[in-house]
Structures are given as structure tokens and as C-alpha cells.
Amino acid sequence: MPPLTKEVVKFGAFVVTNQVFHLTPLSYALVNIKPLLPGHVLVSPKRVVPRFNDLSSAEVTDLFLTVQRVSRMVERVFKASALNIAIQDGADAGQSVPHVHTHIIPRNHDDLAGEGGTDAIYGMMEGEEGDLGRQLREADEKRVDGGRKRRGRFPPVDADESREPRNEEEMQQEAEWLAEEMAKEKQTEN
Amino acid sequence: MPPLTKEVVKFGAFVVTNQVFHLTPLSYALVNIKPLLPGHVLVSPKRVVPRFNDLSSAEVTDLFLTVQRVSRMVERVFKASALNIAIQDGADAGQSVPHVHTHIIPRNHDDLAGEGGTDAIYGMMEGEEGDLGRQLREADEKRVDGGRKRRGRFPPVDADESREPRNEEEMQQEAEWLAEEMAKEKQTEN
């Protein structure tokens, strides 16, 4: 299946067209290169601006109606009971790519019991695991390298293999799957 | 100055009318009983519902346009360079009061350098410090006690006295101040 759109979708300086699973007039949703938990996705305005306050009222409205629809879908598909919804608005709040993005992270009871409890998600968001900018740069370098084996620049924080950065094919497959799930969501929404 | 509104404003089961500094048709903003950092405020829908997905499109729109206006104000007034904007959507994501609320926390470079860095805010949000439900219940008990000195049920996490739960008068004073600052914001907005 080809990507959802022929327009080039940018997340900061990065082209993420193949990771996009939902598009609206002013926003888009993309799968994550290194999800902190299954179903961890991002929703951004199409316009590349760094701060929430840079958005027009129309963009704010479109962004959060999209966050609501996408969060309903990932909660259903990933069988979650709760969600973390968060914007790191500016570098001093932990933002690593200067383009407004809302994290949506499906949660379950005791899903991080082995890693320090419910709150562990935030340390993960802020650590190297959550540093989207570095991961995307690394993915770009890997692409330029023609697939040369990635040096282990990021030591794994635990034994969970699902935390390894994913390749483009994996991300595109997930994007296609979630695009189908979004279509179901639209049919059932109020 | 009397409270902003004669209507009784509820945050979950708690009456917070005197803490409210901004009201819109469907949302309100309130000061925090125990701010994690100066200027940490909350924005909620007026309707008491637990989950983000319970909100109508009109409520989502009103809520986040309010979050944008309030976040612009606190960033200016508290001289911040960034913001954390976060919803703990459901108990398994750390929500302590079953009423949708968006945390807005002004941030500055190295503001938590002594407490573990930028990411420390999240542990604080999730810990006892951030357990709004317990703090509000404690404040209610204190009120019933006729001001009897509060037992030290919550050990301080550090020496910062600004973290002590505030009394109603302090909160009302801050609410009045921020209401005046919101009025300025409205005059200058696009």
C-alpha cells in the first residue's frame, strides 16, 4: 500500500510521510520511531512551528479534535485503560524536535510496575529513549549508510526488544494498520 | 474582591470556586493547591467527566483554546521559556481526581537542575506532590477542623517551602491576580 498522501509531510526537519497514518486539513498523526509503550504515537500540526502558542485557533482546534480521535483509536486497538497526553512545549520543557507534537501513550494498570510504576513513563519520555530528534537523525544516518549496521550508540535501558528503533518498513506497516483502524473509528464515532 | 463567578465550580467532588481565575462558556482555569513550580495551574471542562473521550467536540475546542490563552499568560507572568502541558487521562495514567484536567507548568532552563533535571517534573507530578485528590481531601478536612494545625501526613520532598499546600486565602489571592493578568492577555491577543 502506498503512503496515505503524496504530499511530503515534515516533522521538524525530517520527512515522515511513510510514518503518517492519519491526515486532517491542518494536522497529522504519525507512528513513533521508538515507542515507549505499544501504541505510542504523535499528533502534530502540518505547519512546522515550534511552540503551541504559534498555532492559530483553527490549528489548535483541529489538532485536539485529532488527538481525541486518535487517542480513542489507540486505546481501543492497544486494549488500554488510560492515556498519557502530553506536549513538551519548548526545549526547556524537554522538547527535542522544534515542531509542536502531542504524545499519546496508551496505558494499563501496572504496565510499568517493573520499571518503577506509573510515573516511569515520564522519565522514559525525557531520557534518550524519548529523544526523538536523536533517533530521527540516527535513522537518517543509517539510511545514508545504505543500511550499514547501526553502531550501538544508545545503550538499551532494559531487555525489552520492542524498544529498539524500528526501520522504515516496520513503521510503514504499522502506519497502514493504524490508518485502517482510524477508518473504523470514523464509522463508529458520535 | 469576590470570586469571579456566583456559580459553584466543581473540580471532581470538590468546590473550587475561589480558586478559579478564568471562565469560558465550557471551561475554567484554577490555581493549584500545591503547585509543583510557580505558575502551575489547571484547565478543566466545566462538566465533570473523567475521560478526555467523554468531551464533546465543542468542549475539546473550548478547552484547548483556553489552555492556549492561559499558557500564554503564565509563561509571560512567571517569566518562563517553555511549558509542560499534560493530561493524565484515567487512573492508570496517574489521574487522581476523576475530572478531565490539563496541567500547565511554566518551565525555565535548569529550573529543576537540583532535583534531577528537566524530567524531574514528571516524577513530581505523579508522586504525592501531584496527588491533587489527596491534597484537596486534606484541605477539606482541615476546613472541617476549623483550622486545626494540619498533621504532617505528607513529608516534604525537599526544603522548598513553596511546596506546602496553600490555604484558601492564598489561593484566592493568586486567582484574583491571575484573573487580572488574563484580562491583559485578552487585550493583546491576535
mmCIF file of C-alpha atoms in Angstrom:
data_model
loop_
_atom_site.group_PDB
_atom_site.id
_atom_site.type_symbol
_atom_site.label_atom_id
_atom_site.label_comp_id
_atom_site.label_asym_id
_atom_site.label_seq_id
_atom_site.Cartn_x
_atom_site.Cartn_y
_atom_site.Cartn_z
ATOM 1 C CA MET A 1 0.000 0.000 0.000
ATOM 2 C CA PRO A 2 1.400 3.434 -0.908
ATOM 3 C CA PRO A 3 1.663 6.120 1.773
ATOM 4 C CA LEU A 4 -1.587 7.886 2.716
ATOM 5 C CA THR A 5 -0.572 11.063 0.958
ATOM 6 C CA LYS A 6 1.520 12.297 -1.942
ATOM 7 C CA GLU A 7 2.372 15.499 -0.126
ATOM 8 C CA VAL A 8 5.685 15.440 1.714
ATOM 9 C CA VAL A 9 4.927 15.500 5.442
ATOM 10 C CA LYS A 10 7.611 17.015 7.618
ATOM 11 C CA PHE A 11 8.188 16.586 11.338
ATOM 12 C CA GLY A 12 10.627 19.390 12.073
ATOM 13 C CA ALA A 13 13.420 18.921 9.515
ATOM 14 C CA PHE A 14 12.580 15.222 8.972
ATOM 15 C CA VAL A 15 10.450 13.732 6.187
ATOM 16 C CA VAL A 16 8.000 11.327 7.869
ATOM 17 C CA THR A 17 5.495 10.753 5.052
ATOM 18 C CA ASN A 18 5.677 6.945 5.388
ATOM 19 C CA GLN A 19 5.013 7.100 9.135
ATOM 20 C CA VAL A 20 1.763 9.056 8.774
ATOM 21 C CA PHE A 21 -1.447 7.126 9.486
ATOM 22 C CA HIS A 22 -3.984 9.951 9.642
ATOM 23 C CA LEU A 23 -4.346 13.324 7.946
ATOM 24 C CA THR A 24 -6.779 16.164 8.550
ATOM 25 C CA PRO A 25 -6.871 19.611 6.932
ATOM 26 C CA LEU A 26 -4.358 21.029 9.437
ATOM 27 C CA SER A 27 -2.899 18.092 11.396
ATOM 28 C CA TYR A 28 -1.445 14.628 11.007
ATOM 29 C CA ALA A 29 -0.741 11.596 13.181
ATOM 30 C CA LEU A 30 2.421 9.508 12.875
ATOM 31 C CA VAL A 31 3.821 6.320 14.352
ATOM 32 C CA ASN A 32 6.891 6.627 16.515
ATOM 33 C CA ILE A 33 10.404 5.519 15.638
ATOM 34 C CA LYS A 34 10.867 4.129 19.142
ATOM 35 C CA PRO A 35 7.566 3.870 21.013
ATOM 36 C CA LEU A 36 7.921 3.985 24.808
ATOM 37 C CA LEU A 37 4.964 1.613 25.074
ATOM 38 C CA PRO A 38 2.939 -0.134 22.331
ATOM 39 C CA GLY A 39 0.714 2.380 20.540
ATOM 40 C CA HIS A 40 2.759 5.459 21.498
ATOM 41 C CA VAL A 41 2.002 7.852 18.623
ATOM 42 C CA LEU A 42 2.334 11.574 17.904
ATOM 43 C CA VAL A 43 -0.091 14.180 16.555
ATOM 44 C CA SER A 44 1.291 17.402 15.026
ATOM 45 C CA PRO A 45 0.075 20.426 13.130
ATOM 46 C CA LYS A 46 1.100 20.229 9.460
ATOM 47 C CA ARG A 47 2.711 23.642 9.738
ATOM 48 C CA VAL A 48 6.224 23.384 11.193
ATOM 49 C CA VAL A 49 6.206 25.745 14.179
ATOM 50 C CA PRO A 50 7.971 25.149 17.482
ATOM 51 C CA ARG A 51 5.543 26.399 20.114
ATOM 52 C CA PHE A 52 1.902 25.729 20.996
ATOM 53 C CA ASN A 53 1.336 29.469 21.115
ATOM 54 C CA ASP A 54 2.415 29.723 17.453
ATOM 55 C CA LEU A 55 -0.746 27.864 16.407
ATOM 56 C CA SER A 56 -3.832 29.646 15.102
ATOM 57 C CA SER A 57 -7.186 28.926 16.741
ATOM 58 C CA ALA A 58 -8.112 26.772 13.747
ATOM 59 C CA GLU A 59 -4.909 24.751 14.179
ATOM 60 C CA VAL A 60 -5.446 24.274 17.934
ATOM 61 C CA THR A 61 -8.998 23.092 17.307
ATOM 62 C CA ASP A 62 -8.042 20.708 14.516
ATOM 63 C CA LEU A 63 -5.055 19.386 16.487
ATOM 64 C CA PHE A 64 -7.009 18.435 19.609
ATOM 65 C CA LEU A 65 -10.039 17.046 17.802
ATOM 66 C CA THR A 66 -7.486 14.852 16.032
ATOM 67 C CA VAL A 67 -5.803 13.966 19.345
ATOM 68 C CA GLN A 68 -9.201 12.901 20.671
ATOM 69 C CA ARG A 69 -9.985 10.684 17.661
ATOM 70 C CA VAL A 70 -6.508 9.156 17.580
ATOM 71 C CA SER A 71 -6.462 8.549 21.338
ATOM 72 C CA ARG A 72 -9.823 6.769 21.127
ATOM 73 C CA MET A 73 -8.413 4.537 18.394
ATOM 74 C CA VAL A 74 -5.143 3.622 20.146
ATOM 75 C CA GLU A 75 -6.927 2.957 23.449
ATOM 76 C CA ARG A 76 -9.218 0.519 21.638
ATOM 77 C CA VAL A 77 -6.605 -1.114 19.397
ATOM 78 C CA PHE A 78 -3.932 -1.471 22.101
ATOM 79 C CA LYS A 79 -6.512 -2.558 24.717
ATOM 80 C CA ALA A 80 -5.532 0.217 27.126
ATOM 81 C CA SER A 81 -7.436 1.595 30.126
ATOM 82 C CA ALA A 82 -5.915 5.095 30.202
ATOM 83 C CA LEU A 83 -3.709 7.502 28.245
ATOM 84 C CA ASN A 84 -0.921 9.969 28.808
ATOM 85 C CA ILE A 85 -1.408 13.005 26.570
ATOM 86 C CA ALA A 86 1.474 15.468 26.737
ATOM 87 C CA ILE A 87 3.176 18.339 24.943
ATOM 88 C CA GLN A 88 6.743 19.309 25.775
ATOM 89 C CA ASP A 89 6.340 22.895 24.670
ATOM 90 C CA GLY A 90 9.835 24.281 24.171
ATOM 91 C CA ALA A 91 13.360 22.983 24.735
ATOM 92 C CA ASP A 92 13.346 23.835 28.446
ATOM 93 C CA ALA A 93 10.346 21.524 28.845
ATOM 94 C CA GLY A 94 12.198 18.645 27.159
ATOM 95 C CA GLN A 95 11.161 19.184 23.512
ATOM 96 C CA SER A 96 13.725 17.610 21.169
ATOM 97 C CA VAL A 97 12.236 18.383 17.731
ATOM 98 C CA PRO A 98 11.203 22.053 17.361
ATOM 99 C CA HIS A 99 7.795 21.239 15.893
ATOM 100 C CA VAL A 100 4.694 21.113 18.125
ATOM 101 C CA HIS A 101 3.807 17.464 18.830
ATOM 102 C CA THR A 102 1.390 15.788 21.210
ATOM 103 C CA HIS A 103 2.462 12.446 22.638
ATOM 104 C CA ILE A 104 -0.357 9.925 23.066
ATOM 105 C CA ILE A 105 0.666 6.895 25.139
ATOM 106 C CA PRO A 106 -1.816 4.084 25.870
ATOM 107 C CA ARG A 107 -1.570 2.921 29.495
ATOM 108 C CA ASN A 108 -2.647 -0.086 31.527
ATOM 109 C CA HIS A 109 -2.668 -0.958 35.201
ATOM 110 C CA ASP A 110 0.834 -1.888 36.308
ATOM 111 C CA ASP A 111 2.191 -1.665 32.742
ATOM 112 C CA LEU A 112 5.388 -0.164 34.158
ATOM 113 C CA ALA A 113 5.366 -1.995 37.509
ATOM 114 C CA GLY A 114 8.769 -3.467 36.706
ATOM 115 C CA GLU A 115 10.245 -0.082 35.810
ATOM 116 C CA GLY A 116 9.226 1.988 38.815
ATOM 117 C CA GLY A 117 5.449 2.330 38.454
ATOM 118 C CA THR A 118 3.012 4.554 36.579
ATOM 119 C CA ASP A 119 5.309 7.588 36.717
ATOM 120 C CA ALA A 120 8.215 5.840 34.988
ATOM 121 C CA ILE A 121 6.748 6.845 31.610
ATOM 122 C CA TYR A 122 7.882 10.422 32.141
ATOM 123 C CA GLY A 123 11.485 9.628 32.841
ATOM 124 C CA MET A 124 11.382 7.475 29.719
ATOM 125 C CA MET A 125 9.876 10.344 27.712
ATOM 126 C CA GLU A 126 12.664 12.647 28.749
ATOM 127 C CA GLY A 127 15.580 10.259 28.520
ATOM 128 C CA GLU A 128 17.449 9.122 25.471
ATOM 129 C CA GLU A 129 14.540 6.824 24.732
ATOM 130 C CA GLY A 130 12.321 9.812 24.208
ATOM 131 C CA ASP A 131 14.797 11.945 22.334
ATOM 132 C CA LEU A 132 13.029 11.861 19.019
ATOM 133 C CA GLY A 133 15.476 14.242 17.441
ATOM 134 C CA ARG A 134 18.461 11.983 18.054
ATOM 135 C CA GLN A 135 16.581 8.891 16.931
ATOM 136 C CA LEU A 136 15.427 10.510 13.717
ATOM 137 C CA ARG A 137 18.924 11.823 12.965
ATOM 138 C CA GLU A 138 20.281 8.357 13.604
ATOM 139 C CA ALA A 139 17.696 6.826 11.280
ATOM 140 C CA ASP A 140 18.667 9.334 8.613
ATOM 141 C CA GLU A 141 22.354 8.475 9.023
ATOM 142 C CA LYS A 142 21.551 4.790 8.749
ATOM 143 C CA ARG A 143 19.654 5.425 5.538
ATOM 144 C CA VAL A 144 22.621 7.355 4.103
ATOM 145 C CA ASP A 145 24.878 4.480 5.177
ATOM 146 C CA GLY A 146 22.879 2.176 2.902
ATOM 147 C CA GLY A 147 21.684 0.106 5.818
ATOM 148 C CA ARG A 148 25.105 -0.427 7.406
ATOM 149 C CA LYS A 149 24.639 -1.960 10.811
ATOM 150 C CA ARG A 150 23.867 0.701 13.354
ATOM 151 C CA ARG A 151 26.513 1.221 15.983
ATOM 152 C CA GLY A 152 25.132 0.779 19.471
ATOM 153 C CA ARG A 153 25.133 4.438 20.309
ATOM 154 C CA PHE A 154 22.100 4.119 22.564
ATOM 155 C CA PRO A 155 22.571 1.504 25.244
ATOM 156 C CA PRO A 156 19.294 -0.343 25.831
ATOM 157 C CA VAL A 157 17.638 0.766 29.066
ATOM 158 C CA ASP A 158 16.133 -2.652 29.612
ATOM 159 C CA ALA A 159 15.720 -6.030 27.959
ATOM 160 C CA ASP A 160 12.521 -5.145 26.119
ATOM 161 C CA GLU A 161 13.409 -5.591 22.472
ATOM 162 C CA SER A 162 10.371 -3.653 21.335
ATOM 163 C CA ARG A 163 12.273 -0.533 22.356
ATOM 164 C CA GLU A 164 14.799 -0.838 19.547
ATOM 165 C CA PRO A 165 14.380 1.895 16.928
ATOM 166 C CA ARG A 166 12.286 0.481 14.129
ATOM 167 C CA ASN A 167 13.146 0.529 10.472
ATOM 168 C CA GLU A 168 11.078 2.335 7.865
ATOM 169 C CA GLU A 169 9.322 -0.794 6.696
ATOM 170 C CA GLU A 170 8.108 -1.669 10.186
ATOM 171 C CA MET A 171 6.890 1.862 10.738
ATOM 172 C CA GLN A 172 5.124 1.962 7.394
ATOM 173 C CA GLN A 173 3.385 -1.341 8.151
ATOM 174 C CA GLU A 174 2.157 -0.017 11.484
ATOM 175 C CA ALA A 175 1.043 3.225 9.810
ATOM 176 C CA GLU A 176 -1.002 1.249 7.273
ATOM 177 C CA TRP A 177 -2.595 -0.847 10.017
ATOM 178 C CA LEU A 178 -3.471 2.194 12.129
ATOM 179 C CA ALA A 179 -4.854 4.016 9.074
ATOM 180 C CA GLU A 180 -7.289 1.103 8.647
ATOM 181 C CA GLU A 181 -8.191 1.291 12.338
ATOM 182 C CA MET A 182 -8.785 5.051 12.073
ATOM 183 C CA ALA A 183 -11.220 4.383 9.228
ATOM 184 C CA LYS A 184 -13.203 2.068 11.542
ATOM 185 C CA GLU A 185 -13.134 4.716 14.243
ATOM 186 C CA LYS A 186 -14.666 7.299 11.946
ATOM 187 C CA GLN A 187 -17.573 5.000 11.193
ATOM 188 C CA THR A 188 -18.366 4.490 14.872
ATOM 189 C CA GLU A 189 -17.835 7.994 16.209
ATOM 190 C CA ASN A 190 -20.676 10.117 17.581
ATOM 191 C CA MET B 1 -12.675 41.083 45.553
ATOM 192 C CA PRO B 2 -15.423 38.456 45.331
ATOM 193 C CA PRO B 3 -14.852 35.277 43.338
ATOM 194 C CA LEU B 4 -15.112 35.571 39.550
ATOM 195 C CA THR B 5 -18.416 33.751 39.433
ATOM 196 C CA LYS B 6 -21.509 33.109 41.509
ATOM 197 C CA GLU B 7 -21.939 29.667 40.037
ATOM 198 C CA VAL B 8 -20.452 26.863 42.116
ATOM 199 C CA VAL B 9 -17.475 25.478 40.209
ATOM 200 C CA LYS B 10 -16.622 21.853 40.908
ATOM 201 C CA PHE B 11 -13.386 20.013 40.306
ATOM 202 C CA GLY B 12 -14.454 16.401 40.663
ATOM 203 C CA ALA B 13 -16.269 16.298 44.025
ATOM 204 C CA PHE B 14 -14.527 19.455 45.311
ATOM 205 C CA VAL B 15 -15.878 23.007 45.258
ATOM 206 C CA VAL B 16 -13.069 25.201 43.861
ATOM 207 C CA THR B 17 -14.992 28.409 43.079
ATOM 208 C CA ASN B 18 -12.478 30.615 44.937
ATOM 209 C CA GLN B 19 -9.528 29.087 43.054
ATOM 210 C CA VAL B 20 -10.941 29.916 39.613
ATOM 211 C CA PHE B 21 -9.206 32.715 37.690
ATOM 212 C CA HIS B 22 -10.715 32.313 34.238
ATOM 213 C CA LEU B 23 -14.062 31.150 32.895
ATOM 214 C CA THR B 24 -15.239 30.457 29.363
ATOM 215 C CA PRO B 25 -18.575 29.050 28.178
ATOM 216 C CA LEU B 26 -17.415 25.444 28.673
ATOM 217 C CA SER B 27 -14.120 25.548 30.598
ATOM 218 C CA TYR B 28 -12.392 27.126 33.575
ATOM 219 C CA ALA B 29 -8.862 27.623 34.857
ATOM 220 C CA LEU B 30 -7.901 27.254 38.512
ATOM 221 C CA VAL B 31 -4.839 27.789 40.680
ATOM 222 C CA ASN B 32 -3.299 24.747 42.272
ATOM 223 C CA ILE B 33 -3.395 23.818 45.949
ATOM 224 C CA LYS B 34 0.244 22.745 45.785
ATOM 225 C CA PRO B 35 1.948 23.960 42.611
ATOM 226 C CA LEU B 36 4.936 21.870 41.534
ATOM 227 C CA LEU B 37 6.576 25.022 40.185
ATOM 228 C CA PRO B 38 5.402 28.656 40.347
ATOM 229 C CA GLY B 39 2.527 29.213 37.953
ATOM 230 C CA HIS B 40 1.449 25.555 37.777
ATOM 231 C CA VAL B 41 -2.276 25.824 37.009
ATOM 232 C CA LEU B 42 -5.051 23.568 35.735
ATOM 233 C CA VAL B 43 -7.659 23.953 32.983
ATOM 234 C CA SER B 44 -10.812 21.789 33.077
ATOM 235 C CA PRO B 45 -14.118 21.444 31.285
ATOM 236 C CA LYS B 46 -16.985 22.731 33.468
ATOM 237 C CA ARG B 47 -18.779 19.437 33.030
ATOM 238 C CA VAL B 48 -17.483 16.824 35.490
ATOM 239 C CA VAL B 49 -16.461 13.880 33.314
ATOM 240 C CA PRO B 50 -13.465 11.625 33.897
ATOM 241 C CA ARG B 51 -12.058 10.976 30.432
ATOM 242 C CA PHE B 52 -10.917 13.140 27.530
ATOM 243 C CA ASN B 53 -13.015 10.993 25.214
ATOM 244 C CA ASP B 54 -16.135 11.953 27.226
ATOM 245 C CA LEU B 55 -15.850 15.528 25.914
ATOM 246 C CA SER B 56 -17.934 16.821 23.012
ATOM 247 C CA SER B 57 -16.150 18.485 20.090
ATOM 248 C CA ALA B 58 -17.285 21.872 21.416
ATOM 249 C CA GLU B 59 -15.768 21.075 24.821
ATOM 250 C CA VAL B 60 -12.461 19.890 23.328
ATOM 251 C CA THR B 61 -12.231 23.062 21.246
ATOM 252 C CA ASP B 62 -13.084 25.389 24.126
ATOM 253 C CA LEU B 63 -10.737 23.536 26.496
ATOM 254 C CA PHE B 64 -7.635 23.800 24.313
ATOM 255 C CA LEU B 65 -8.243 27.353 23.136
ATOM 256 C CA THR B 66 -8.407 28.121 26.873
ATOM 257 C CA VAL B 67 -5.233 26.115 27.524
ATOM 258 C CA GLN B 68 -3.505 28.178 24.833
ATOM 259 C CA ARG B 69 -4.618 31.520 26.293
ATOM 260 C CA VAL B 70 -3.809 30.505 29.876
ATOM 261 C CA SER B 71 -0.430 29.061 28.918
ATOM 262 C CA ARG B 72 0.494 32.297 27.131
ATOM 263 C CA MET B 73 -0.414 34.219 30.279
ATOM 264 C CA VAL B 74 1.515 32.040 32.759
ATOM 265 C CA GLU B 75 4.574 31.946 30.507
ATOM 266 C CA ARG B 76 4.586 35.757 30.447
ATOM 267 C CA VAL B 77 3.717 36.341 34.114
ATOM 268 C CA PHE B 78 6.082 33.703 35.525
ATOM 269 C CA LYS B 79 8.859 34.674 33.053
ATOM 270 C CA ALA B 80 9.160 31.133 31.693
ATOM 271 C CA SER B 81 10.785 29.916 28.466
ATOM 272 C CA ALA B 82 8.772 26.715 27.991
ATOM 273 C CA LEU B 83 5.746 24.792 29.280
ATOM 274 C CA ASN B 84 4.722 21.276 30.154
ATOM 275 C CA ILE B 85 1.129 20.666 29.057
ATOM 276 C CA ALA B 86 -0.222 17.283 30.157
ATOM 277 C CA ILE B 87 -3.380 15.285 30.754
ATOM 278 C CA GLN B 88 -3.319 12.157 32.878
ATOM 279 C CA ASP B 89 -6.321 10.589 31.211
ATOM 280 C CA GLY B 90 -7.573 7.877 33.537
ATOM 281 C CA ALA B 91 -6.375 6.366 36.814
ATOM 282 C CA ASP B 92 -3.888 4.041 35.123
ATOM 283 C CA ALA B 93 -2.168 7.115 33.665
ATOM 284 C CA GLY B 94 -1.865 8.691 37.137
ATOM 285 C CA GLN B 95 -5.104 10.708 37.273
ATOM 286 C CA SER B 96 -6.107 11.360 40.906
ATOM 287 C CA VAL B 97 -9.318 13.399 40.503
ATOM 288 C CA PRO B 98 -11.772 11.792 38.036
ATOM 289 C CA HIS B 99 -12.442 15.042 36.179
ATOM 290 C CA VAL B 100 -10.531 15.879 32.978
ATOM 291 C CA HIS B 101 -7.805 18.432 33.762
ATOM 292 C CA THR B 102 -4.871 19.791 31.811
ATOM 293 C CA HIS B 103 -1.756 20.644 33.799
ATOM 294 C CA ILE B 104 0.105 23.737 32.589
ATOM 295 C CA ILE B 105 3.545 24.096 34.167
ATOM 296 C CA PRO B 106 5.831 27.027 33.260
ATOM 297 C CA ARG B 107 9.438 25.897 32.792
ATOM 298 C CA ASN B 108 12.851 27.508 32.657
ATOM 299 C CA HIS B 109 16.329 26.327 31.791
ATOM 300 C CA ASP B 110 17.739 24.317 34.691
ATOM 301 C CA ASP B 111 14.735 25.089 36.914
ATOM 302 C CA LEU B 112 14.959 21.545 38.275
ATOM 303 C CA ALA B 113 18.740 21.133 37.983
ATOM 304 C CA GLY B 114 18.926 20.455 41.717
ATOM 305 C CA GLU B 115 16.205 17.821 41.578
ATOM 306 C CA GLY B 116 17.421 15.627 38.740
ATOM 307 C CA GLY B 117 16.956 17.826 35.646
ATOM 308 C CA THR B 118 14.141 18.730 33.266
ATOM 309 C CA ASP B 119 12.446 15.343 33.608
ATOM 310 C CA ALA B 120 12.056 15.588 37.391
ATOM 311 C CA ILE B 121 8.754 17.426 36.876
ATOM 312 C CA TYR B 122 7.062 14.184 35.882
ATOM 313 C CA GLY B 123 8.046 12.217 38.940
ATOM 314 C CA MET B 124 6.797 15.171 40.952
ATOM 315 C CA MET B 125 3.506 15.178 39.045
ATOM 316 C CA GLU B 126 2.968 11.549 39.820
ATOM 317 C CA GLY B 127 4.156 11.471 43.400
ATOM 318 C CA GLU B 128 2.353 12.584 46.494
ATOM 319 C CA GLU B 129 3.138 16.146 45.486
ATOM 320 C CA GLY B 130 0.962 15.794 42.473
ATOM 321 C CA ASP B 131 -1.832 13.819 44.078
ATOM 322 C CA LEU B 132 -4.444 16.527 43.841
ATOM 323 C CA GLY B 133 -7.147 14.291 45.211
ATOM 324 C CA ARG B 134 -5.346 13.705 48.482
ATOM 325 C CA GLN B 135 -4.416 17.340 48.845
ATOM 326 C CA LEU B 136 -7.947 18.528 48.236
ATOM 327 C CA ARG B 137 -9.350 15.986 50.675
ATOM 328 C CA GLU B 138 -6.817 17.109 53.240
ATOM 329 C CA ALA B 139 -7.758 20.740 52.684
ATOM 330 C CA ASP B 140 -11.405 19.838 53.167
ATOM 331 C CA GLU B 141 -10.619 18.020 56.428
ATOM 332 C CA LYS B 142 -8.631 20.986 57.635
ATOM 333 C CA ARG B 143 -11.557 23.276 56.898
ATOM 334 C CA VAL B 144 -13.883 20.993 58.876
ATOM 335 C CA ASP B 145 -11.345 21.014 61.708
ATOM 336 C CA GLY B 146 -11.764 24.771 61.951
ATOM 337 C CA GLY B 147 -8.169 25.416 61.020
ATOM 338 C CA ARG B 148 -6.619 22.973 63.493
ATOM 339 C CA LYS B 149 -2.981 22.544 62.642
ATOM 340 C CA ARG B 150 -2.551 20.023 59.892
ATOM 341 C CA ARG B 151 -0.765 16.842 60.845
ATOM 342 C CA GLY B 152 2.329 16.237 58.768
ATOM 343 C CA ARG B 153 0.810 13.499 56.706
ATOM 344 C CA PHE B 154 2.838 14.420 53.645
ATOM 345 C CA PRO B 155 6.544 14.511 54.341
ATOM 346 C CA PRO B 156 8.136 17.359 52.391
ATOM 347 C CA VAL B 157 10.149 16.073 49.446
ATOM 348 C CA ASP B 158 12.619 18.907 49.718
ATOM 349 C CA ALA B 159 13.292 22.121 51.596
ATOM 350 C CA ASP B 160 11.345 24.336 49.208
ATOM 351 C CA GLU B 161 8.654 25.863 51.383
ATOM 352 C CA SER B 162 6.650 26.991 48.382
ATOM 353 C CA ARG B 163 5.571 23.362 48.030
ATOM 354 C CA GLU B 164 3.457 23.424 51.182
ATOM 355 C CA PRO B 165 -0.279 23.166 50.437
ATOM 356 C CA ARG B 166 -1.661 26.673 50.387
ATOM 357 C CA ASN B 167 -4.649 27.904 52.304
ATOM 358 C CA GLU B 168 -7.799 29.215 50.677
ATOM 359 C CA GLU B 169 -6.870 32.846 51.164
ATOM 360 C CA GLU B 170 -3.520 32.442 49.412
ATOM 361 C CA MET B 171 -5.147 30.602 46.547
ATOM 362 C CA GLN B 172 -7.885 33.192 46.209
ATOM 363 C CA GLN B 173 -5.304 35.991 46.129
ATOM 364 C CA GLU B 174 -3.390 34.261 43.363
ATOM 365 C CA ALA B 175 -6.642 33.614 41.481
ATOM 366 C CA GLU B 176 -7.506 37.332 41.647
ATOM 367 C CA TRP B 177 -4.041 38.295 40.428
ATOM 368 C CA LEU B 178 -4.126 35.828 37.538
ATOM 369 C CA ALA B 179 -7.656 36.941 36.598
ATOM 370 C CA GLU B 180 -6.264 40.475 36.173
ATOM 371 C CA GLU B 181 -3.389 39.108 34.099
ATOM 372 C CA MET B 182 -5.827 37.141 31.895
ATOM 373 C CA ALA B 183 -7.701 40.379 31.235
ATOM 374 C CA LYS B 184 -4.459 41.940 29.961
ATOM 375 C CA GLU B 185 -3.830 38.882 27.805
ATOM 376 C CA LYS B 186 -7.188 39.206 26.108
ATOM 377 C CA GLN B 187 -6.424 42.785 25.135
ATOM 378 C CA THR B 188 -3.134 41.829 23.496
ATOM 379 C CA GLU B 189 -4.118 38.600 21.769
ATOM 380 C CA ASN B 190 -4.241 38.238 17.988
#
